[in-house]
């Protein structure tokens, strides 16, 4: 029966790295197939091996960024591609174009008897291959969401496994009748251990006589985890176990936030989830993913709070509607929901159903007549490629951003309106060379703001501040696929330079992409483009410089030749009657000008000329 010539069933389980849920489902399936069917199981991550770069970027990397910092954009994308049939067809065609051929190469290498998918994107590509007749093996799709949005199902898939009867109708509307079966939750066997609440608390050394809540935002710690913990502490004498997922940075931040609260324990990724859920009076969850299935299997009540827009919010409504969880839409609703849960003291019963392993082992090919709409498929595929290409170019290209910036007013700062004969000078230089350059500028009674790609030391920052210079971060060669490293870099530099919540940074000479602009904006960054960009040896502008301009000089080193070029720039400005200052000084002069204009505009028309002149004199002497 197996592709290796043996009678043993060989099953290929395809998953994808998108949070922890899909991986956990693949591990649980492997265990069930081995013990229930004696199968040989091969698990592969399609995103890491066989789906190329386009689909993982949009489905995993961009999704990660969206759900953590720009949730409304994911809601828009979800509605467009999951809820709206025409664009859903385009999405399916794009997944087929990108994923069908590499998946077939993987399948030929593994030679399975049967294939299981735990991820919607993989399911869509496999369904396309089955429907076109290119794949002649049974394909099973597992749907671990309790709200099975249309991209979870496909007409070409032979069997869909859902976790609750409430999901059957919505999947059959997409995949057809007799294409769905209900299985017990696909979770690790450890969650099926019959731990009582008392036994679990004793194993974890937790008190027996206090309410205990587990707060989870999934493997990515999605949502306002800190705010949820504070609300849960409103339950008298409650102990809160806060799960920070796989991000050490998030764990450290939460641990620091609740360092003085003895009723809060902050945990990173833990292997003791079965005992934690068995010990808890309730799980407070925002993602409504596999953690909720694990809690229900353990008999742990669930309160859903803070679900991000998109499929998680739909799943939250479904799990509450079928009576498996309390739903707290607002922060004010969370405390009453927890108090009701503790008072009820009921352990949910998820019911009984066949195991996924036994249902998968018995899966057979389903009759799926070939489509007669080849022309429409080609058109949809072409439209999908065009849409993906245009969307990716718009999001990731620095060429497209100027158009978007002009349209939506997102352009970086280039000039400042000021009556003073001053110019803002930014010197982009390695942090180790900054003090040398600052001393060189002091000799010419000039000041500047230094832009750093690397994080400067505290002594460098203090030396610049004492000299009357400024400092700001600079965006280096990152691209849209490195958004998280860009955010971390800007945030680390802003903290090192003691910048406020909203701060300026130097945009790269090549220009920003929309992805980089949004990533920087999410941590409070506002770009400076500059009106003139110069490098050592480059000819100076023929038409000279104007008051209020921002001049950016990129200095690769502190070599004499490079410093000589900087001296020429300062000398040219001085000969034009302009003095170089830091960006904060330039912006400060603009603020004073605006304040004076507002004061003058607010004066009555009959105010005497002498009064206006007096105010002008005070302003001038104060500056």
XYZ file of C-alpha atoms in Angstrom, residues 56-533:
478
model
C 4.621 32.875 2.845
C 5.264 36.635 2.719
C 1.582 37.551 2.354
C 0.117 34.712 4.453
C 2.705 34.550 7.264
C 5.082 37.543 7.407
C 2.600 40.274 6.490
C -0.138 38.579 8.571
C 2.199 38.535 11.594
C 2.842 42.255 11.184
C -0.849 43.027 10.639
C -2.356 41.187 13.620
C 0.175 42.757 16.012
C 0.265 46.369 14.786
C -2.233 47.066 11.960
C -5.159 44.756 12.671
C -7.663 46.750 10.582
C -5.643 46.052 7.404
C -5.922 42.294 8.039
C -9.685 42.662 8.552
C -9.908 44.376 5.152
C -7.818 41.650 3.516
C -9.866 38.908 5.208
C -13.188 40.358 4.040
C -11.854 40.834 0.521
C -10.377 37.374 -0.003
C -12.396 35.128 2.332
C -15.875 36.648 2.267
C -16.162 38.053 -1.271
C -16.519 35.282 -3.884
C -14.886 37.004 -6.931
C -11.717 38.014 -5.079
C -11.702 34.667 -3.258
C -11.504 32.996 -6.672
C -8.538 35.217 -7.517
C -6.842 34.234 -4.247
C -7.404 30.539 -4.951
C -5.985 30.922 -8.457
C -2.919 32.684 -7.086
C -2.341 29.909 -4.537
C -2.687 27.294 -7.289
C -0.207 29.098 -9.546
C 2.359 29.574 -6.773
C 1.947 26.292 -4.932
C 0.721 23.514 -7.242
C 3.963 22.710 -9.047
C 6.299 22.736 -6.004
C 3.795 20.663 -4.011
C 3.718 18.064 -6.793
C 7.530 17.857 -6.665
C 7.360 17.240 -2.903
C 4.633 14.615 -3.276
C 6.683 12.738 -5.887
C 9.681 12.703 -3.546
C 7.723 11.402 -0.541
C 5.436 9.007 -2.524
C 2.609 8.972 0.060
C -0.632 7.019 -0.076
C -2.616 9.899 1.402
C -2.104 13.606 2.096
C -3.348 15.718 5.032
C -3.299 19.529 5.164
C -3.522 21.608 8.344
C -3.370 25.043 6.635
C -5.915 26.786 4.338
C -3.359 27.932 1.732
C -1.991 24.401 1.372
C -5.538 22.996 1.256
C -6.419 25.322 -1.621
C -3.408 24.260 -3.709
C -4.026 20.552 -3.020
C -7.732 20.933 -3.857
C -6.795 22.496 -7.187
C -4.489 19.553 -8.003
C -7.208 17.020 -7.094
C -9.913 18.821 -9.038
C -7.725 19.055 -12.147
C -6.936 15.340 -11.940
C -3.210 15.905 -11.515
C -3.236 14.345 -8.042
C -4.813 10.896 -7.721
C -4.391 10.388 -3.976
C -6.954 11.068 -1.241
C -6.565 14.547 0.279
C -7.855 15.364 3.776
C -8.122 18.898 5.173
C -8.259 19.476 8.927
C -10.137 22.615 10.044
C -9.183 23.578 13.571
C -11.061 26.914 13.567
C -14.585 26.777 14.967
C -15.621 29.306 12.322
C -14.617 27.616 9.060
C -14.209 30.508 6.638
C -14.464 29.551 2.931
C -10.702 29.322 2.286
C -10.493 26.397 4.739
C -12.509 24.206 2.329
C -12.200 23.218 -1.345
C -14.366 21.220 -3.735
C -11.389 19.161 -4.798
C -10.565 17.918 -1.280
C -11.882 14.422 -0.533
C -12.560 14.826 3.194
C -12.739 17.782 5.584
C -12.436 17.167 9.322
C -14.139 19.710 11.600
C -14.149 19.935 15.377
C -17.881 20.573 15.921
C -21.227 19.878 14.263
C -21.778 23.636 13.951
C -19.040 23.778 11.280
C -20.479 21.127 8.956
C -23.014 23.247 7.062
C -20.631 26.095 6.219
C -17.980 23.683 4.896
C -20.487 21.702 2.817
C -21.671 24.930 1.171
C -18.162 25.281 -0.270
C -17.008 21.680 -0.703
C -20.284 19.835 -1.404
C -22.353 17.266 0.452
C -20.749 14.284 2.176
C -17.367 15.992 2.222
C -17.259 16.659 5.968
C -16.919 14.577 9.117
C -16.738 15.621 12.758
C -13.702 14.510 14.730
C -12.689 14.965 18.325
C -10.317 17.936 18.825
C -6.930 17.433 17.207
C -4.715 18.082 20.226
C -1.793 16.417 21.951
C -2.680 13.287 23.989
C -1.422 15.061 27.113
C -4.565 17.224 27.068
C -6.757 14.106 27.302
C -5.220 13.012 30.606
C -7.925 12.918 33.254
C -6.329 15.426 35.633
C -8.728 16.893 38.171
C -8.356 20.559 38.991
C -6.945 19.659 42.396
C -4.365 17.228 40.949
C -3.204 19.743 38.338
C -2.794 22.501 40.930
C -0.844 20.200 43.206
C 1.460 19.217 40.306
C 2.136 22.901 39.551
C 2.390 23.917 43.217
C -0.568 26.303 42.852
C -3.027 27.174 45.640
C -6.224 25.130 45.841
C -8.471 27.843 47.287
C -7.997 30.759 44.841
C -9.419 31.548 41.401
C -6.750 30.925 38.739
C -6.914 32.342 35.222
C -4.668 31.632 32.221
C -4.300 34.576 29.807
C -3.206 33.672 26.277
C -2.723 35.499 22.981
C -1.485 32.423 21.134
C 2.096 31.739 20.063
C 2.442 35.361 18.891
C 0.923 36.946 22.054
C -1.724 38.750 19.994
C -3.926 41.456 21.515
C -3.757 43.557 24.662
C -2.367 40.835 26.924
C -1.351 43.323 29.622
C -4.780 44.967 29.711
C -6.428 41.543 29.972
C -4.227 40.620 32.936
C -5.171 43.864 34.736
C -8.882 43.177 34.195
C -8.536 39.589 35.491
C -6.899 40.890 38.663
C -10.235 42.531 39.422
C -11.527 39.130 40.564
C -10.937 38.993 44.292
C -7.849 37.011 45.321
C -7.314 35.754 41.742
C -3.966 34.409 40.518
C -3.225 35.155 36.822
C -0.886 33.019 34.702
C 0.120 35.188 31.717
C 1.467 33.390 28.616
C 3.825 35.533 26.498
C 4.201 33.063 23.607
C 7.536 32.503 21.908
C 8.760 36.108 22.084
C 11.311 36.699 24.831
C 10.980 40.462 24.333
C 7.246 40.270 25.073
C 7.855 38.093 28.138
C 10.425 40.555 29.519
C 8.129 43.514 28.901
C 5.192 41.859 30.681
C 7.406 40.657 33.524
C 8.656 44.212 34.057
C 5.099 45.590 33.910
C 3.838 43.236 36.618
C 7.053 42.926 38.635
C 5.358 44.430 41.703
C 2.193 42.315 41.418
C 2.610 38.996 43.310
C -0.668 37.677 41.884
C 0.742 37.583 38.314
C 3.122 34.957 36.919
C 4.469 35.654 33.417
C 5.485 32.557 31.450
C 7.161 32.139 28.084
C 6.458 29.164 25.857
C 5.713 26.242 28.163
C 5.364 22.475 27.799
C 3.026 22.347 30.830
C -0.079 23.696 29.143
C -2.126 20.529 29.892
C -1.664 20.986 33.658
C -2.129 24.784 33.454
C -5.455 24.470 31.643
C -6.640 21.651 33.904
C -5.769 23.769 36.968
C -7.438 26.973 35.739
C -10.904 28.286 36.490
C -10.893 29.831 33.006
C -8.754 30.451 29.933
C -8.908 34.064 28.704
C -8.003 33.873 25.020
C -7.906 36.327 22.100
C -7.077 34.154 19.053
C -9.722 31.380 19.413
C -7.212 28.954 17.926
C -5.895 25.583 18.975
C -5.445 26.717 22.588
C -9.227 26.870 22.916
C -9.557 23.294 21.623
C -6.925 22.237 24.165
C -8.825 23.997 26.950
C -12.126 22.375 25.975
C -10.427 18.969 25.891
C -9.093 19.598 29.416
C -12.538 20.743 30.598
C -11.336 24.315 31.142
C -13.978 27.086 30.695
C -13.146 29.773 28.129
C -13.693 33.528 28.089
C -12.849 35.112 24.727
C -11.645 38.715 24.912
C -9.744 41.021 22.554
C -10.032 38.926 19.385
C -8.425 40.835 16.484
C -10.547 41.673 13.416
C -10.840 38.870 10.883
C -11.339 35.134 11.312
C -10.539 35.233 15.062
C -13.445 37.587 15.701
C -15.784 35.379 13.666
C -14.594 32.314 15.592
C -15.222 34.172 18.869
C -18.846 34.760 17.908
C -19.285 31.126 16.857
C -17.757 29.576 19.983
C -20.009 31.780 22.132
C -23.098 31.038 20.012
C -22.708 27.263 20.379
C -22.282 27.643 24.141
C -18.622 26.651 24.478
C -17.337 30.005 25.766
C -18.239 33.349 27.283
C -17.650 36.352 25.021
C -16.415 39.668 26.451
C -16.334 42.146 23.577
C -15.350 45.147 25.705
C -12.879 45.459 28.595
C -15.809 46.386 30.854
C -17.468 43.021 30.059
C -14.459 40.874 30.995
C -14.690 41.067 34.790
C -18.435 40.141 34.950
C -17.784 37.248 32.538
C -14.988 35.904 34.747
C -17.082 36.246 37.880
C -19.938 34.320 36.212
C -17.514 31.592 35.144
C -16.043 31.197 38.630
C -19.493 31.192 40.231
C -20.822 28.533 37.802
C -17.864 26.211 38.489
C -18.737 24.061 35.468
C -16.320 22.091 33.316
C -17.358 22.120 29.622
C -18.047 18.822 27.864
C -16.923 18.867 24.234
C -18.709 15.636 23.434
C -17.328 12.493 21.814
C -16.423 11.805 18.199
C -14.079 9.482 16.269
C -10.368 10.265 16.287
C -8.855 12.138 13.366
C -6.373 9.301 12.847
C -9.092 6.701 12.279
C -11.087 8.977 9.934
C -8.002 9.889 7.884
C -6.944 6.244 7.552
C -10.364 5.389 6.075
C -10.449 8.346 3.624
C -11.102 7.485 -0.031
C -11.112 9.382 -3.313
C -14.251 11.434 -3.799
C -15.831 11.935 -7.183
C -14.865 15.456 -8.310
C -15.875 16.123 -11.942
C -13.343 18.193 -13.849
C -14.230 21.821 -14.280
C -15.611 23.031 -17.609
C -14.596 26.654 -16.946
C -10.965 26.517 -18.051
C -11.146 29.879 -19.727
C -12.465 31.505 -16.556
C -9.736 29.837 -14.515
C -7.054 31.202 -16.828
C -8.555 34.692 -16.577
C -8.789 34.432 -12.782
C -5.211 33.150 -12.591
C -3.933 36.007 -14.726
C -5.856 38.517 -12.617
C -4.458 36.919 -9.457
C -0.881 37.180 -10.681
C -1.458 40.796 -11.663
C -3.072 41.594 -8.310
C -0.298 39.929 -6.308
C 2.414 41.557 -8.403
C 0.853 45.019 -8.157
C 0.169 44.639 -4.435
C 3.678 43.382 -3.705
C 5.263 46.148 -5.812
C 3.131 48.818 -4.146
C 3.931 47.550 -0.651
C 7.617 46.717 -1.031
C 8.976 49.096 -3.669
C 10.552 52.479 -2.935
C 9.594 53.504 -6.491
C 5.876 53.368 -5.729
C 5.984 55.197 -2.414
C 6.366 58.786 -3.753
C 3.064 58.367 -5.602
C 1.350 57.053 -2.464
C 3.004 59.753 -0.339
C 1.754 62.570 -2.564
C -1.746 61.088 -2.651
C -2.112 60.594 1.115
C 0.226 63.307 2.424
C 2.877 60.930 3.773
C 5.975 62.741 2.483
C 8.924 63.161 4.828
C 10.144 66.484 6.179
C 12.340 68.376 3.660
C 12.132 72.088 4.570
C 10.918 74.242 7.446
C 9.373 77.691 7.234
C 11.513 80.038 9.347
C 12.430 83.761 9.150
C 15.925 83.098 10.484
C 18.917 82.607 8.156
C 19.491 79.029 9.291
C 19.693 75.595 7.686
C 19.182 72.235 9.372
C 22.237 70.012 8.852
C 22.041 66.230 9.237
C 25.294 64.277 9.155
C 24.827 60.534 8.575
C 27.913 58.981 10.151
C 28.951 55.821 12.062
C 28.447 56.348 15.786
C 32.163 55.879 16.528
C 33.040 58.902 14.337
C 30.357 61.283 15.631
C 32.374 63.058 18.345
C 35.279 63.689 15.921
C 32.927 65.290 13.406
C 31.164 67.302 16.140
C 34.498 68.799 17.279
C 35.287 69.685 13.666
C 31.967 71.512 13.335
C 32.532 73.383 16.614
C 35.691 74.935 15.177
C 33.488 76.591 12.568
C 30.737 77.530 15.055
C 28.414 75.077 13.303
C 25.977 72.549 14.717
C 24.225 69.502 13.269
C 22.032 66.519 13.991
C 23.806 63.175 13.649
C 21.912 60.271 12.049
C 22.970 56.788 13.162
C 22.268 53.411 11.562
C 24.030 51.758 14.513
C 23.036 52.428 18.127
C 25.424 55.009 19.700
C 26.909 54.677 23.165
C 25.628 56.756 26.083
C 28.898 58.714 26.190
C 28.542 59.674 22.510
C 24.973 60.859 23.057
C 25.986 62.968 26.071
C 28.948 64.484 24.199
C 26.721 65.538 21.294
C 24.124 67.018 23.614
C 26.794 68.997 25.497
C 28.091 70.386 22.185
C 24.621 71.603 21.204
C 24.142 68.941 18.545
C 21.311 66.473 18.129
C 20.887 62.794 17.201
C 18.266 60.689 15.473
C 17.961 57.161 14.044
C 18.453 56.356 10.366
C 16.868 53.599 8.291
C 19.523 51.447 6.664
C 19.302 48.879 3.856
C 16.341 46.906 5.251
C 13.671 45.814 2.846
C 9.932 45.130 3.280
C 10.642 41.466 4.102
C 12.594 42.601 7.215
C 9.930 44.761 8.812
C 10.343 43.320 12.299
C 14.098 44.004 12.359
C 13.412 47.559 11.131
C 10.912 48.134 13.959
C 13.306 46.703 16.555
C 16.173 48.841 15.241
C 14.214 52.100 15.310
C 12.736 51.384 18.731
C 16.163 50.475 20.182
C 17.774 53.631 18.782
C 14.909 55.857 19.948
C 15.316 54.493 23.474
C 19.107 54.841 23.414
C 18.794 58.465 22.259
C 16.039 59.200 24.824
C 13.650 60.340 22.081
C 9.942 60.976 22.793
C 7.105 58.653 21.817
C 6.889 60.328 18.411
C 10.290 61.033 16.875
C 11.997 61.882 13.605
C 14.287 59.523 11.682
C 16.363 59.868 8.515
C 14.846 58.065 5.536
C 17.273 56.172 3.249
C 18.646 57.913 0.151
C 16.953 55.327 -2.083
C 13.613 56.355 -0.581
C 11.151 54.476 1.618
C 8.774 51.702 0.666
C 5.216 51.728 1.993
C 6.075 48.699 4.150
C 9.010 50.504 5.746
C 6.978 53.681 6.281
C 4.202 51.744 8.062
C 6.686 49.720 10.136
C 8.430 52.889 11.319
C 5.143 54.698 11.926
C 3.936 51.837 14.131
C 6.722 52.668 16.650
C 6.233 56.451 16.415
C 8.744 57.268 13.652
C 8.214 60.194 11.230
C 10.624 60.436 8.255
C 12.981 63.218 7.246
C 13.867 63.197 3.538
C 15.857 66.437 3.360
C 15.802 68.907 0.497
C 19.461 68.319 -0.494
C 21.416 65.047 -0.203
